[in-house]
Coordinates of C-alpha atoms and ligand atoms in Angstrom, one line a residue:
M1 CA 146.8 116.6 150.2
I2 CA 147.7 115.0 153.1
I3 CA 151.8 113.7 153.6
S4 CA 152.4 110.3 155.1
S5 CA 155.0 108.6 153.2
A6 CA 157.2 108.6 150.2
T7 CA 154.0 107.3 147.8
D8 CA 152.3 110.5 148.7
F9 CA 155.2 113.3 148.6
R10 CA 155.6 111.5 145.0
E11 CA 152.9 112.6 144.1
A12 CA 153.0 116.0 145.5
A13 CA 155.9 116.3 143.2
R14 CA 154.1 115.0 139.9
R15 CA 151.8 117.7 140.3
K16 CA 154.7 120.3 141.5
L17 CA 157.4 120.3 138.8
P18 CA 157.4 120.5 135.3
P19 CA 157.2 116.7 133.6
F20 CA 160.4 116.6 132.3
L21 CA 161.8 116.8 135.7
F22 CA 159.8 114.7 137.6
H23 CA 160.0 111.9 134.9
Y24 CA 163.7 112.3 134.6
L25 CA 163.6 111.6 138.4
D26 CA 161.0 109.3 138.1
G27 CA 162.6 107.1 135.9
G28 CA 164.9 104.4 134.5
A29 CA 166.2 102.5 131.9
G30 CA 164.8 100.4 128.8
A31 CA 161.1 98.9 129.6
E32 CA 162.3 99.9 133.6
Q33 CA 161.6 96.3 134.3
T34 CA 164.9 96.4 136.9
L35 CA 163.0 100.2 138.5
R36 CA 160.3 98.0 138.9
A37 CA 162.0 95.2 140.3
N38 CA 164.0 97.2 142.7
V39 CA 160.7 98.1 144.0
D40 CA 158.8 94.9 144.1
D41 CA 161.3 92.2 145.2
L42 CA 162.2 94.9 148.2
Q43 CA 158.5 95.0 149.2
A44 CA 158.4 91.1 148.4
V45 CA 161.3 90.8 151.8
K46 CA 158.8 89.0 154.5
L47 CA 160.7 89.8 158.0
R48 CA 159.6 87.6 161.2
Q49 CA 157.1 88.9 163.8
R50 CA 158.9 88.2 167.2
V51 CA 156.9 89.0 170.2
L52 CA 157.6 89.5 173.8
R53 CA 161.2 90.2 173.5
G54 CA 161.3 93.2 175.8
S55 CA 162.5 96.1 173.0
E56 CA 162.3 99.2 175.4
Q57 CA 164.9 100.9 174.6
L58 CA 166.4 100.8 171.3
D59 CA 169.5 101.7 169.6
L60 CA 169.1 103.0 165.9
G61 CA 172.0 104.3 165.3
V62 CA 175.1 102.9 163.3
Q63 CA 179.3 103.2 163.3
W64 CA 180.9 103.8 159.6
F65 CA 184.1 104.0 158.8
G66 CA 184.7 104.7 162.5
E67 CA 181.8 107.9 162.8
D68 CA 178.5 107.6 164.7
Y69 CA 175.1 108.1 162.6
A70 CA 171.6 107.9 164.1
L71 CA 170.5 105.8 161.5
P72 CA 171.1 103.0 158.9
I73 CA 170.5 106.0 155.8
A74 CA 172.3 108.5 153.7
L75 CA 171.0 110.8 150.9
A76 CA 172.2 109.1 148.0
P77 CA 174.2 111.5 145.2
V78 CA 170.9 112.6 142.7
G79 CA 172.5 114.6 140.1
L80 CA 170.6 117.9 138.8
A81 CA 168.8 117.8 143.0
G82 CA 169.5 121.7 142.6
M83 CA 166.5 121.6 140.2
Y84 CA 164.0 120.3 142.1
A85 CA 163.8 122.7 144.7
R86 CA 165.8 126.1 145.0
R87 CA 169.4 125.7 145.7
G88 CA 168.0 121.9 146.6
E89 CA 171.5 120.4 147.5
V90 CA 171.6 122.7 150.3
Q91 CA 168.3 122.4 151.8
A92 CA 169.4 118.7 151.7
V93 CA 172.6 119.2 153.4
R94 CA 170.9 120.8 155.9
A95 CA 168.4 117.6 156.5
A96 CA 171.1 115.4 156.7
C97 CA 172.8 117.3 159.3
R98 CA 169.7 117.6 161.7
H99 CA 169.2 113.8 161.0
H100 CA 173.0 113.2 161.9
I101 CA 173.6 111.3 158.6
P102 CA 175.3 112.3 155.4
F103 CA 174.6 113.7 152.6
I104 CA 176.6 112.1 149.5
Q105 CA 176.9 115.2 146.8
S106 CA 176.7 114.4 143.6
T107 CA 179.6 115.4 140.6
V108 CA 176.7 116.5 138.6
S109 CA 175.2 118.8 141.6
V110 CA 173.5 122.1 140.4
C111 CA 175.0 123.7 143.6
P112 CA 179.1 123.7 143.8
L113 CA 181.3 121.6 146.6
A114 CA 181.5 125.4 148.3
E115 CA 178.4 126.3 148.5
V116 CA 177.5 122.9 150.1
A117 CA 179.9 122.5 152.2
A118 CA 180.2 125.9 153.9
Q119 CA 176.4 124.9 155.1
A120 CA 176.5 121.8 156.1
S121 CA 177.7 121.2 159.9
K122 CA 178.9 118.0 159.2
P123 CA 181.6 116.6 156.8
I124 CA 180.1 115.5 153.2
W125 CA 181.1 112.1 151.4
F126 CA 181.4 113.3 147.7
Q127 CA 180.7 111.6 144.8
L128 CA 182.5 111.0 141.4
Y129 CA 181.8 109.4 138.2
V130 CA 184.4 108.3 135.9
L131 CA 185.1 110.0 133.3
K132 CA 187.5 110.8 130.6
D133 CA 188.9 114.0 131.7
R134 CA 191.2 112.7 134.5
D135 CA 191.6 116.5 135.2
F136 CA 188.1 117.8 136.2
M137 CA 188.9 114.0 138.4
R138 CA 192.0 115.4 140.3
D139 CA 190.9 119.1 141.2
V140 CA 187.3 118.2 142.2
M141 CA 189.3 115.6 144.3
R142 CA 191.3 118.0 145.9
R143 CA 188.5 120.4 146.0
A144 CA 186.4 118.5 147.8
W145 CA 189.5 117.3 150.0
E146 CA 189.7 120.5 151.2
L147 CA 186.3 121.2 152.0
G148 CA 186.3 118.0 154.6
A149 CA 184.8 115.8 152.6
T150 CA 185.9 112.5 154.4
T151 CA 184.4 109.4 152.2
L152 CA 184.5 109.3 148.1
V153 CA 181.8 107.5 146.5
F154 CA 183.4 106.2 143.3
T155 CA 180.3 105.2 140.6
V156 CA 180.9 103.1 138.3
D157 CA 178.3 101.5 137.4
M158 CA 178.1 104.3 134.5
P159 CA 181.0 104.0 131.9
V160 CA 177.9 104.7 129.3
P161 CA 174.3 106.4 129.8
G162 CA 171.5 104.2 130.1
N163 CA 169.0 104.2 127.7
R164 CA 166.2 106.3 129.6
Y165 CA 163.3 106.0 126.5
R166 CA 160.9 108.8 129.0
D167 CA 163.3 111.2 128.5
A168 CA 162.6 111.9 124.8
H169 CA 158.8 112.3 125.5
S170 CA 158.8 114.7 128.7
G171 CA 161.3 116.7 127.2
M172 CA 163.8 116.5 128.9
S173 CA 165.9 115.3 125.5
G174 CA 164.5 115.1 122.0
A175 CA 163.3 117.5 119.6
N176 CA 162.0 120.5 120.7
G177 CA 163.2 119.7 124.2
P178 CA 163.8 123.8 125.1
M179 CA 160.6 124.9 124.0
R180 CA 159.3 121.9 125.4
R181 CA 160.9 122.5 128.8
V182 CA 160.3 126.5 129.0
L183 CA 156.9 125.9 127.8
Q184 CA 156.3 123.4 131.1
A185 CA 157.9 125.9 133.4
M186 CA 155.2 128.2 132.6
L187 CA 152.9 125.9 133.5
H188 CA 153.9 125.1 136.3
P189 CA 154.6 128.6 138.5
R190 CA 155.5 127.1 141.7
W191 CA 158.4 125.9 140.1
A192 CA 159.0 128.0 138.1
W193 CA 159.2 130.7 140.6
D194 CA 160.5 129.3 143.7
V195 CA 163.9 127.1 141.5
G196 CA 163.4 128.4 138.2
V197 CA 163.5 131.9 139.8
F198 CA 165.2 132.6 142.4
G199 CA 167.4 129.1 142.5
R200 CA 169.8 130.3 140.0
P201 CA 171.9 129.7 139.0
H202 CA 171.4 126.7 137.0
D203 CA 174.7 125.9 137.1
L204 CA 176.2 122.6 136.9
G205 CA 178.6 124.1 139.9
N206 CA 181.6 121.6 140.3
I207 CA 182.0 121.6 136.3
S208 CA 181.8 125.0 135.9
A209 CA 184.4 125.6 138.5
F210 CA 186.7 123.7 137.3
R211 CA 186.1 124.7 133.4
G212 CA 185.7 128.8 134.2
N213 CA 182.5 129.3 132.3
A214 CA 178.8 128.6 133.2
T215 CA 177.8 125.3 131.8
G216 CA 173.8 125.7 131.2
L217 CA 171.8 122.0 131.6
A218 CA 171.9 121.8 128.1
D219 CA 176.2 121.8 128.7
Y220 CA 174.9 118.6 131.2
I221 CA 174.1 115.7 128.5
G222 CA 177.0 117.9 126.5
W223 CA 179.7 117.5 128.3
L224 CA 179.2 114.2 130.6
G225 CA 178.1 113.0 127.5
A226 CA 182.0 113.3 125.6
N227 CA 182.8 112.4 129.2
F228 CA 181.7 109.0 129.8
D229 CA 185.1 106.2 129.5
P230 CA 183.6 102.9 128.2
G231 CA 186.9 101.8 128.3
I232 CA 187.6 101.9 132.6
A233 CA 189.4 99.1 133.9
W234 CA 190.1 98.5 137.8
Q235 CA 194.1 98.8 137.0
D236 CA 192.9 102.6 135.9
L237 CA 191.2 103.0 138.9
Q238 CA 194.5 102.4 141.2
W239 CA 195.5 106.0 141.0
I240 CA 192.4 106.9 142.7
R241 CA 193.0 104.4 145.2
D242 CA 197.0 105.8 146.0
E243 CA 196.0 110.1 145.6
W244 CA 192.6 110.0 147.7
K245 CA 193.5 109.8 151.5
G246 CA 190.3 109.5 153.2
R247 CA 187.5 106.7 152.4
L248 CA 186.9 104.6 149.0
V249 CA 183.0 103.8 148.4
I250 CA 182.8 102.1 144.9
K251 CA 179.1 102.2 143.6
G252 CA 177.7 100.0 141.3
I253 CA 178.7 96.3 142.3
L254 CA 175.8 94.0 141.9
D255 CA 178.0 91.0 141.3
P256 CA 179.5 89.1 144.6
D257 CA 182.8 88.8 141.9
D258 CA 182.9 92.4 141.4
A259 CA 182.3 92.9 145.1
R260 CA 185.7 90.4 145.8
D261 CA 187.5 93.0 142.8
A262 CA 186.1 96.3 145.0
L263 CA 187.9 94.7 148.5
A264 CA 190.8 93.5 146.4
F265 CA 191.3 96.7 145.0
G266 CA 191.8 98.0 148.6
A267 CA 187.8 100.1 148.8
D268 CA 186.8 100.7 152.4
G269 CA 182.6 99.9 151.5
I270 CA 180.8 98.9 148.4
V271 CA 177.3 100.5 147.5
V272 CA 175.0 97.3 145.6
S273 CA 173.4 99.8 143.5
N274 CA 171.9 99.3 139.7
H275 CA 171.9 103.4 139.6
G276 CA 168.0 102.7 140.8
G277 CA 167.2 101.0 137.7
R278 CA 168.6 103.6 135.1
Q279 CA 172.0 102.2 133.8
L280 CA 171.4 98.1 132.6
D281 CA 167.5 97.5 132.1
G282 CA 167.6 93.5 133.0
A283 CA 169.4 93.6 135.9
L284 CA 169.2 92.0 138.7
S285 CA 166.9 93.8 141.6
S286 CA 169.4 95.1 144.6
A287 CA 167.3 93.0 146.6
A288 CA 168.1 90.2 144.8
V289 CA 171.6 90.5 144.5
L290 CA 172.3 91.4 148.1
P291 CA 173.2 88.1 150.2
S292 CA 174.9 86.9 147.6
I293 CA 177.1 89.8 148.2
A294 CA 176.6 90.3 152.1
E295 CA 178.2 86.2 152.1
A296 CA 181.2 86.7 149.7
V297 CA 182.5 90.3 151.2
K298 CA 180.3 90.9 155.0
G299 CA 182.8 91.8 158.1
K300 CA 185.5 92.9 155.1
L301 CA 184.2 95.8 154.1
T302 CA 181.2 98.0 154.9
I303 CA 177.8 97.2 152.5
F304 CA 175.7 100.1 151.7
A305 CA 172.4 99.7 149.4
D306 CA 169.9 101.0 147.3
G307 CA 167.2 100.7 145.3
G308 CA 163.3 100.6 145.3
V309 CA 163.7 102.0 148.9
R310 CA 160.6 104.1 149.6
T311 CA 159.5 103.3 153.8
G312 CA 161.5 102.8 156.9
T313 CA 160.6 99.4 156.1
D314 CA 162.1 98.7 153.3
V315 CA 165.3 99.9 155.3
F316 CA 165.0 97.6 157.9
R317 CA 164.5 94.6 154.8
M318 CA 168.0 96.0 153.2
L319 CA 169.6 95.8 156.4
A320 CA 168.1 92.3 157.1
L321 CA 168.7 91.1 153.5
G322 CA 172.9 92.4 154.7
A323 CA 173.5 96.1 154.5
D324 CA 175.2 97.7 157.0
G325 CA 173.6 101.1 155.6
V326 CA 170.9 102.5 153.1
L327 CA 170.9 105.0 150.7
I328 CA 168.0 106.4 149.7
G329 CA 167.6 108.2 146.4
R330 CA 164.2 109.2 144.4
A331 CA 162.2 109.0 147.9
F332 CA 164.2 111.6 149.5
V333 CA 164.2 114.0 145.8
Y334 CA 160.4 113.8 145.9
A335 CA 160.4 115.3 149.4
L336 CA 163.2 117.6 148.6
A337 CA 160.7 119.1 145.5
T338 CA 157.2 119.3 147.1
Q339 CA 158.4 120.8 151.0
G340 CA 162.5 121.4 150.5
Q341 CA 164.3 120.5 153.6
A342 CA 161.1 120.7 155.9
G343 CA 160.4 118.2 153.3
V344 CA 163.4 116.3 153.9
E345 CA 163.6 116.4 157.5
R346 CA 159.6 114.9 157.5
L347 CA 160.3 112.1 155.2
L348 CA 163.6 110.6 157.6
A349 CA 161.2 111.3 160.9
I350 CA 158.2 109.2 158.8
M351 CA 161.4 106.1 158.1
E352 CA 163.0 106.2 161.7
K353 CA 159.5 105.5 163.1
D354 CA 158.7 102.8 160.7
I355 CA 162.6 102.0 161.6
R356 CA 161.7 102.2 165.1
T357 CA 158.3 100.0 165.2
N358 CA 159.9 97.4 163.0
M359 CA 162.8 97.0 165.6
V360 CA 159.7 96.2 168.5
L361 CA 157.7 94.1 166.0
T362 CA 160.9 91.2 165.1
G363 CA 161.8 92.2 168.9
V364 CA 165.3 93.6 168.6
K365 CA 167.2 96.3 170.4
S366 CA 170.0 97.5 168.5
L367 CA 170.2 97.2 164.4
R368 CA 173.1 95.4 164.9
E369 CA 170.4 92.7 165.7
V370 CA 169.0 93.2 162.0
G371 CA 170.2 90.1 159.9
P372 CA 169.3 87.6 157.7
Q373 CA 167.8 85.8 161.0
L374 CA 164.9 87.9 160.4
L375 CA 163.9 86.3 156.9
A376 CA 160.6 85.1 157.5
R377 CA 161.5 82.1 154.9
Ligands
LIG401 C1 167.2 111.5 139.5 C2 168.6 110.7 139.5 C3 170.5 110.8 139.2 C4 170.9 110.2 140.0 N1 172.2 110.5 139.9 C5 173.0 110.2 140.0 C6 175.3 110.1 139.9 O1 174.4 111.6 140.4 N2 175.3 110.4 141.1 C7 175.4 108.2 141.1 O2 176.1 107.6 141.9 N3 173.7 108.1 141.2 C8 173.4 108.3 141.3 N4 172.0 109.0 141.0 C9 171.5 106.7 141.3 C10 171.3 107.5 142.9 O3 172.4 107.3 143.0 C11 171.1 106.0 143.4 O4 172.1 104.7 143.1 C12 169.3 106.2 143.4 O5 168.9 106.5 143.4 C13 168.6 104.4 144.3 O6 167.5 104.0 143.9 P1 165.9 104.4 144.3 O7 166.0 105.9 143.5 O8 165.6 104.0 143.9 O9 166.5 105.0 145.7 C14 170.6 109.3 140.5 C15 169.5 108.3 140.7 C16 167.9 109.5 139.8 C17 166.8 109.1 140.0

């Protein structure tokens, strides 16, 4: 099939993956209203077309925390990415490094930090959940630091897991899950061979490194379920700010007051995010809240945003709404599932071209010039 966009990668991934994996990636919480709103609200953002402004020498580079990056994009933390392609996190980090952008490794990655860091030509960013097991948190932060991670992305919008109805239908959870997953794998031989057989161990590498025994996919839900901490509050997190010597980014901010709290807490950055519509169904989309959050904290910390980004134009829209950087989640995993590292690189090249074209058509030479003045009202 012809692939020229993330939408094509999604369709190719749908064909290749066992349904339980495709729907785990593709789905959201509840009736998936927030998931849809992320995409719809972003696509509804209109840009001002400007002409004859001499945009020939384009600068697509950005600087975050004193480091230069080639594009305003980072690969979002996606748990279980290693189930979508053989040693998926390794392939993704290689693609990110080739494009000089950050790869953010999830706490619940299949590949352990050491395996990913060994393949990265740039420092990785590590994502951490708030978990009851503080010894695990300390241990994994120490390992990330020793492996050269510069930035800790601390996800706070998952004190409890969202209710994802699709997972019960797809076999990811619910009755007969294990049997259905095996059956689906057998019916998807390309995936079964590449990832099911050669992508092993199917482990949660960071967790087994701590617990000292291999934890399979079935253990994933159990360990995480027992470890979410709904009682957590800002004051309980101070030890993390004190302990982590690198940059700290709080992920999962959707309200200007929480953005101000993150600033007061001492965060270096935030990710405006509703976890890709996987947590509070009925929450506003990232595109809808971003301008008010930018108004509250722009220039005081680095604002990243994610949710519904499928094209370079969507990246551009997020910047126009007030973001300093944009995370892509599902889009890169559709590409990873389809073509591995080459797929992610191809997606990034497609997005880069979109951004370049948009810069010319909106009359800007540098991404520093992209802001609310480019919004057509
Ligand atoms: C399958 C899947 C797994 C995810 N796992 C994590 C995770 O482990 N940690 C985290 O902070 N966010 C996680 N997220 C949320 C993403 O980091 C990101 O916020 C979201 O995917 C952005 O929306 P988009 O997919 O529309 O780009 C996950 C998202 C998906 C789709």
